[in-house]
Amino acid sequence: NMILKEMKKRAEATETNPISVHTLRDARGRTPLHVAVALGALQCTNALIRYCKSKDAARKLLSATNDSGQTVLHVAMERV
């Protein structure tokens, strides 16, 4: 929820230059999707994936790595 609120705030502040879920990163290089998956926030995870405007954009988001080289799948497997 915190990540989505921050994204919304930034997007509203820069309406002509919207924030991309692909480029927004925290101090550890995690995308909003990395954080949502790590927290087990299923609704947030679904919303972030649906936010992608194309299959290519979704692939980019799902294959993005954090500073440790982990994709969201790696993060999800840590929760199992």
Short mmCIF file of N, CA, C and O in Angstrom, two decimals, residues 4-80:
data_model
loop_
_atom_site.label_atom_id
_atom_site.label_comp_id
_atom_site.label_asym_id
_atom_site.label_seq_id
_atom_site.Cartn_x
_atom_site.Cartn_y
_atom_site.Cartn_z
N LEU A 4 2.26 1.93 -3.49
CA LEU A 4 1.23 2.44 -4.40
C LEU A 4 0.87 3.89 -4.10
O LEU A 4 0.68 4.69 -5.01
N LYS A 5 0.79 4.23 -2.81
CA LYS A 5 0.49 5.61 -2.43
C LYS A 5 1.59 6.54 -2.91
O LYS A 5 1.32 7.63 -3.42
N GLU A 6 2.85 6.12 -2.76
CA GLU A 6 3.98 6.94 -3.20
C GLU A 6 3.97 7.09 -4.73
O GLU A 6 4.20 8.18 -5.25
N MET A 7 3.69 5.99 -5.44
CA MET A 7 3.62 6.06 -6.90
C MET A 7 2.52 7.03 -7.34
O MET A 7 2.72 7.84 -8.24
N LYS A 8 1.35 6.95 -6.69
CA LYS A 8 0.24 7.83 -7.04
C LYS A 8 0.61 9.28 -6.79
O LYS A 8 0.36 10.15 -7.61
N LYS A 9 1.25 9.53 -5.63
CA LYS A 9 1.65 10.89 -5.28
C LYS A 9 2.62 11.45 -6.31
O LYS A 9 2.47 12.57 -6.78
N ARG A 10 3.61 10.65 -6.69
CA ARG A 10 4.60 11.11 -7.67
C ARG A 10 3.97 11.30 -9.04
O ARG A 10 4.31 12.24 -9.75
N ALA A 11 3.09 10.39 -9.42
CA ALA A 11 2.44 10.49 -10.72
C ALA A 11 1.57 11.75 -10.79
O ALA A 11 1.54 12.43 -11.82
N GLU A 12 0.87 12.06 -9.70
CA GLU A 12 0.05 13.27 -9.68
C GLU A 12 0.92 14.52 -9.75
O GLU A 12 0.56 15.49 -10.39
N ALA A 13 2.07 14.46 -9.11
CA ALA A 13 2.98 15.62 -9.09
C ALA A 13 3.62 15.83 -10.46
O ALA A 13 3.97 16.95 -10.81
N THR A 14 3.77 14.77 -11.22
CA THR A 14 4.41 14.87 -12.53
C THR A 14 3.51 14.25 -13.58
O THR A 14 3.89 13.30 -14.25
N GLU A 15 2.35 14.80 -13.73
CA GLU A 15 1.34 14.24 -14.63
C GLU A 15 1.83 14.09 -16.06
O GLU A 15 1.48 13.14 -16.75
N THR A 16 2.69 14.98 -16.51
CA THR A 16 3.19 14.89 -17.88
C THR A 16 4.32 13.88 -18.01
O THR A 16 4.68 13.49 -19.10
N ASN A 17 4.89 13.43 -16.90
CA ASN A 17 5.97 12.47 -16.91
C ASN A 17 5.66 11.37 -15.89
O ASN A 17 6.27 11.33 -14.82
N PRO A 18 4.70 10.49 -16.20
CA PRO A 18 4.28 9.51 -15.20
C PRO A 18 5.39 8.55 -14.80
O PRO A 18 6.27 8.22 -15.58
N ILE A 19 5.34 8.11 -13.55
CA ILE A 19 6.30 7.17 -13.02
C ILE A 19 6.01 5.79 -13.61
O ILE A 19 4.87 5.37 -13.69
N SER A 20 7.04 5.08 -14.00
CA SER A 20 6.88 3.75 -14.54
C SER A 20 7.16 2.71 -13.46
O SER A 20 8.11 2.86 -12.69
N VAL A 21 6.34 1.67 -13.40
CA VAL A 21 6.59 0.62 -12.42
C VAL A 21 7.87 -0.14 -12.75
O VAL A 21 8.38 -0.87 -11.94
N HIS A 22 8.42 0.07 -13.96
CA HIS A 22 9.67 -0.58 -14.33
C HIS A 22 10.88 0.18 -13.79
O HIS A 22 11.89 -0.43 -13.49
N THR A 23 10.77 1.48 -13.69
CA THR A 23 11.94 2.29 -13.32
C THR A 23 11.95 2.73 -11.86
O THR A 23 13.00 3.07 -11.35
N LEU A 24 10.81 2.73 -11.21
CA LEU A 24 10.76 3.12 -9.81
C LEU A 24 11.46 2.06 -8.96
O LEU A 24 11.13 0.88 -9.05
N ARG A 25 12.44 2.46 -8.17
CA ARG A 25 13.21 1.53 -7.35
C ARG A 25 13.42 2.10 -5.95
O ARG A 25 13.49 3.31 -5.78
N ASP A 26 13.55 1.20 -4.97
CA ASP A 26 13.88 1.66 -3.62
C ASP A 26 15.40 1.60 -3.44
O ASP A 26 16.14 1.34 -4.39
N ALA A 27 15.88 1.81 -2.21
CA ALA A 27 17.31 1.86 -1.94
C ALA A 27 18.01 0.53 -2.20
O ALA A 27 19.22 0.49 -2.40
N ARG A 28 17.24 -0.57 -2.24
CA ARG A 28 17.82 -1.89 -2.50
C ARG A 28 17.58 -2.36 -3.94
O ARG A 28 17.79 -3.52 -4.27
N GLY A 29 17.14 -1.42 -4.77
CA GLY A 29 16.93 -1.74 -6.17
C GLY A 29 15.67 -2.53 -6.46
O GLY A 29 15.50 -3.06 -7.55
N ARG A 30 14.77 -2.59 -5.49
CA ARG A 30 13.53 -3.36 -5.66
C ARG A 30 12.47 -2.51 -6.36
O ARG A 30 12.31 -1.35 -6.07
N THR A 31 11.76 -3.16 -7.30
CA THR A 31 10.63 -2.51 -7.94
C THR A 31 9.43 -2.61 -7.00
O THR A 31 9.44 -3.39 -6.05
N PRO A 32 8.36 -1.87 -7.27
CA PRO A 32 7.16 -2.03 -6.46
C PRO A 32 6.65 -3.48 -6.46
O PRO A 32 6.14 -3.96 -5.45
N LEU A 33 6.85 -4.18 -7.57
CA LEU A 33 6.41 -5.58 -7.63
C LEU A 33 7.26 -6.46 -6.70
O LEU A 33 6.74 -7.35 -6.04
N HIS A 34 8.57 -6.22 -6.64
CA HIS A 34 9.42 -6.96 -5.70
C HIS A 34 8.90 -6.80 -4.27
O HIS A 34 8.79 -7.77 -3.52
N VAL A 35 8.56 -5.58 -3.90
CA VAL A 35 8.10 -5.30 -2.54
C VAL A 35 6.75 -5.97 -2.28
O VAL A 35 6.56 -6.60 -1.24
N ALA A 36 5.84 -5.85 -3.23
CA ALA A 36 4.52 -6.46 -3.07
C ALA A 36 4.63 -7.97 -2.90
O ALA A 36 3.98 -8.56 -2.03
N VAL A 37 5.46 -8.60 -3.70
CA VAL A 37 5.64 -10.05 -3.61
C VAL A 37 6.28 -10.42 -2.28
O VAL A 37 5.86 -11.37 -1.61
N ALA A 38 7.30 -9.66 -1.87
CA ALA A 38 7.98 -9.94 -0.60
C ALA A 38 7.02 -9.84 0.58
O ALA A 38 7.14 -10.61 1.55
N LEU A 39 6.06 -8.94 0.50
CA LEU A 39 5.09 -8.76 1.59
C LEU A 39 3.91 -9.72 1.47
O LEU A 39 3.07 -9.78 2.37
N GLY A 40 3.82 -10.43 0.37
CA GLY A 40 2.69 -11.33 0.16
C GLY A 40 1.40 -10.59 -0.14
O GLY A 40 0.31 -11.09 0.12
N ALA A 41 1.53 -9.40 -0.69
CA ALA A 41 0.37 -8.55 -0.98
C ALA A 41 -0.19 -8.91 -2.36
O ALA A 41 0.16 -8.29 -3.37
N LEU A 42 -1.04 -9.91 -2.41
CA LEU A 42 -1.55 -10.45 -3.67
C LEU A 42 -2.33 -9.42 -4.48
O LEU A 42 -2.13 -9.31 -5.70
N GLN A 43 -3.20 -8.65 -3.84
CA GLN A 43 -3.99 -7.65 -4.58
C GLN A 43 -3.08 -6.59 -5.19
O GLN A 43 -3.29 -6.17 -6.33
N CYS A 44 -2.09 -6.18 -4.45
CA CYS A 44 -1.14 -5.18 -4.95
C CYS A 44 -0.33 -5.76 -6.11
O CYS A 44 -0.12 -5.11 -7.13
N THR A 45 0.10 -7.01 -5.96
CA THR A 45 0.85 -7.70 -7.01
C THR A 45 0.02 -7.75 -8.29
O THR A 45 0.51 -7.40 -9.37
N ASN A 46 -1.23 -8.16 -8.18
CA ASN A 46 -2.12 -8.23 -9.35
C ASN A 46 -2.31 -6.86 -9.98
O ASN A 46 -2.29 -6.72 -11.20
N ALA A 47 -2.50 -5.83 -9.16
CA ALA A 47 -2.71 -4.48 -9.68
C ALA A 47 -1.48 -3.99 -10.44
O ALA A 47 -1.60 -3.38 -11.51
N LEU A 48 -0.29 -4.26 -9.91
CA LEU A 48 0.94 -3.81 -10.57
C LEU A 48 1.12 -4.49 -11.92
O LEU A 48 1.53 -3.86 -12.90
N ILE A 49 0.80 -5.78 -12.00
CA ILE A 49 0.93 -6.49 -13.26
C ILE A 49 -0.12 -6.00 -14.26
O ILE A 49 0.18 -5.78 -15.43
N ARG A 50 -1.36 -5.79 -13.79
CA ARG A 50 -2.42 -5.28 -14.67
C ARG A 50 -2.12 -3.86 -15.15
O ARG A 50 -2.59 -3.45 -16.21
N TYR A 51 -1.34 -3.10 -14.38
CA TYR A 51 -0.99 -1.73 -14.73
C TYR A 51 -0.17 -1.69 -16.02
O TYR A 51 -0.19 -0.69 -16.74
N CYS A 52 0.52 -2.76 -16.33
CA CYS A 52 1.33 -2.82 -17.55
C CYS A 52 0.43 -2.71 -18.77
O CYS A 52 -0.60 -3.36 -18.84
N LYS A 53 0.84 -1.90 -19.72
CA LYS A 53 0.00 -1.63 -20.89
C LYS A 53 0.18 -2.66 -22.01
O LYS A 53 -0.58 -2.66 -22.96
N SER A 54 1.20 -3.51 -21.89
CA SER A 54 1.42 -4.52 -22.92
C SER A 54 2.07 -5.76 -22.31
O SER A 54 2.57 -5.71 -21.18
N LYS A 55 2.07 -6.85 -23.08
CA LYS A 55 2.73 -8.06 -22.61
C LYS A 55 4.23 -7.83 -22.46
O LYS A 55 4.86 -8.35 -21.54
N ASP A 56 4.80 -7.03 -23.35
CA ASP A 56 6.23 -6.73 -23.26
C ASP A 56 6.55 -5.97 -21.98
O ASP A 56 7.55 -6.25 -21.32
N ALA A 57 5.70 -5.02 -21.62
CA ALA A 57 5.89 -4.27 -20.38
C ALA A 57 5.79 -5.19 -19.17
O ALA A 57 6.58 -5.08 -18.22
N ALA A 58 4.85 -6.14 -19.20
CA ALA A 58 4.71 -7.09 -18.11
C ALA A 58 5.94 -7.99 -18.02
O ALA A 58 6.43 -8.27 -16.91
N ARG A 59 6.45 -8.42 -19.16
CA ARG A 59 7.67 -9.25 -19.16
C ARG A 59 8.84 -8.48 -18.55
O ARG A 59 9.62 -9.04 -17.79
N LYS A 60 8.97 -7.22 -18.92
CA LYS A 60 10.05 -6.39 -18.36
C LYS A 60 9.94 -6.31 -16.84
O LYS A 60 10.93 -6.42 -16.13
N LEU A 61 8.73 -6.06 -16.37
CA LEU A 61 8.51 -5.93 -14.94
C LEU A 61 8.82 -7.24 -14.22
O LEU A 61 9.48 -7.26 -13.18
N LEU A 62 8.36 -8.36 -14.78
CA LEU A 62 8.57 -9.66 -14.15
C LEU A 62 10.03 -10.11 -14.21
O LEU A 62 10.48 -10.88 -13.36
N SER A 63 10.78 -9.62 -15.18
CA SER A 63 12.18 -10.03 -15.30
C SER A 63 13.16 -9.04 -14.67
O SER A 63 14.37 -9.29 -14.63
N ALA A 64 12.65 -7.93 -14.16
CA ALA A 64 13.52 -6.93 -13.52
C ALA A 64 14.19 -7.54 -12.29
O ALA A 64 13.59 -8.32 -11.56
N THR A 65 15.45 -7.19 -12.08
CA THR A 65 16.18 -7.70 -10.93
C THR A 65 16.46 -6.59 -9.94
O THR A 65 16.61 -5.43 -10.30
N ASN A 66 16.56 -6.99 -8.67
CA ASN A 66 16.94 -6.04 -7.63
C ASN A 66 18.47 -5.98 -7.55
O ASN A 66 19.16 -6.60 -8.36
N ASP A 67 19.01 -5.26 -6.58
CA ASP A 67 20.46 -5.12 -6.45
C ASP A 67 21.16 -6.45 -6.16
O ASP A 67 22.36 -6.58 -6.39
N SER A 68 20.41 -7.44 -5.67
CA SER A 68 20.97 -8.77 -5.40
C SER A 68 20.83 -9.70 -6.60
O SER A 68 21.17 -10.87 -6.51
N GLY A 69 20.28 -9.19 -7.70
CA GLY A 69 20.11 -10.00 -8.90
C GLY A 69 18.88 -10.88 -8.89
O GLY A 69 18.73 -11.77 -9.72
N GLN A 70 17.95 -10.62 -7.97
CA GLN A 70 16.75 -11.44 -7.84
C GLN A 70 15.58 -10.87 -8.63
O GLN A 70 15.31 -9.68 -8.57
N THR A 71 14.88 -11.75 -9.34
CA THR A 71 13.62 -11.37 -9.98
C THR A 71 12.51 -11.56 -8.95
O THR A 71 12.76 -12.08 -7.86
N VAL A 72 11.30 -11.19 -9.31
CA VAL A 72 10.18 -11.38 -8.38
C VAL A 72 9.93 -12.86 -8.11
O VAL A 72 9.46 -13.23 -7.03
N LEU A 73 10.26 -13.73 -9.07
CA LEU A 73 10.10 -15.17 -8.85
C LEU A 73 11.04 -15.64 -7.73
O LEU A 73 10.64 -16.43 -6.88
N HIS A 74 12.27 -15.15 -7.73
CA HIS A 74 13.20 -15.48 -6.65
C HIS A 74 12.63 -15.05 -5.30
O HIS A 74 12.67 -15.79 -4.32
N VAL A 75 12.09 -13.85 -5.28
CA VAL A 75 11.51 -13.31 -4.03
C VAL A 75 10.33 -14.15 -3.59
O VAL A 75 10.19 -14.48 -2.41
N ALA A 76 9.49 -14.54 -4.55
CA ALA A 76 8.32 -15.36 -4.22
C ALA A 76 8.74 -16.71 -3.65
O ALA A 76 8.14 -17.22 -2.70
N MET A 77 9.79 -17.30 -4.21
CA MET A 77 10.24 -18.61 -3.75
C MET A 77 10.80 -18.54 -2.33
O MET A 77 10.75 -19.52 -1.59
N GLU A 78 11.30 -17.38 -1.92
CA GLU A 78 11.79 -17.21 -0.54
C GLU A 78 10.65 -17.27 0.46
O GLU A 78 10.85 -17.60 1.62
N ARG A 79 9.45 -16.97 0.00
CA ARG A 79 8.27 -16.98 0.88
C ARG A 79 7.72 -18.39 1.11
O ARG A 79 6.94 -18.61 2.00
N VAL A 80 8.12 -19.34 0.26
CA VAL A 80 7.58 -20.71 0.35
C VAL A 80 8.23 -21.46 1.51
O VAL A 80 9.35 -21.40 1.80
#
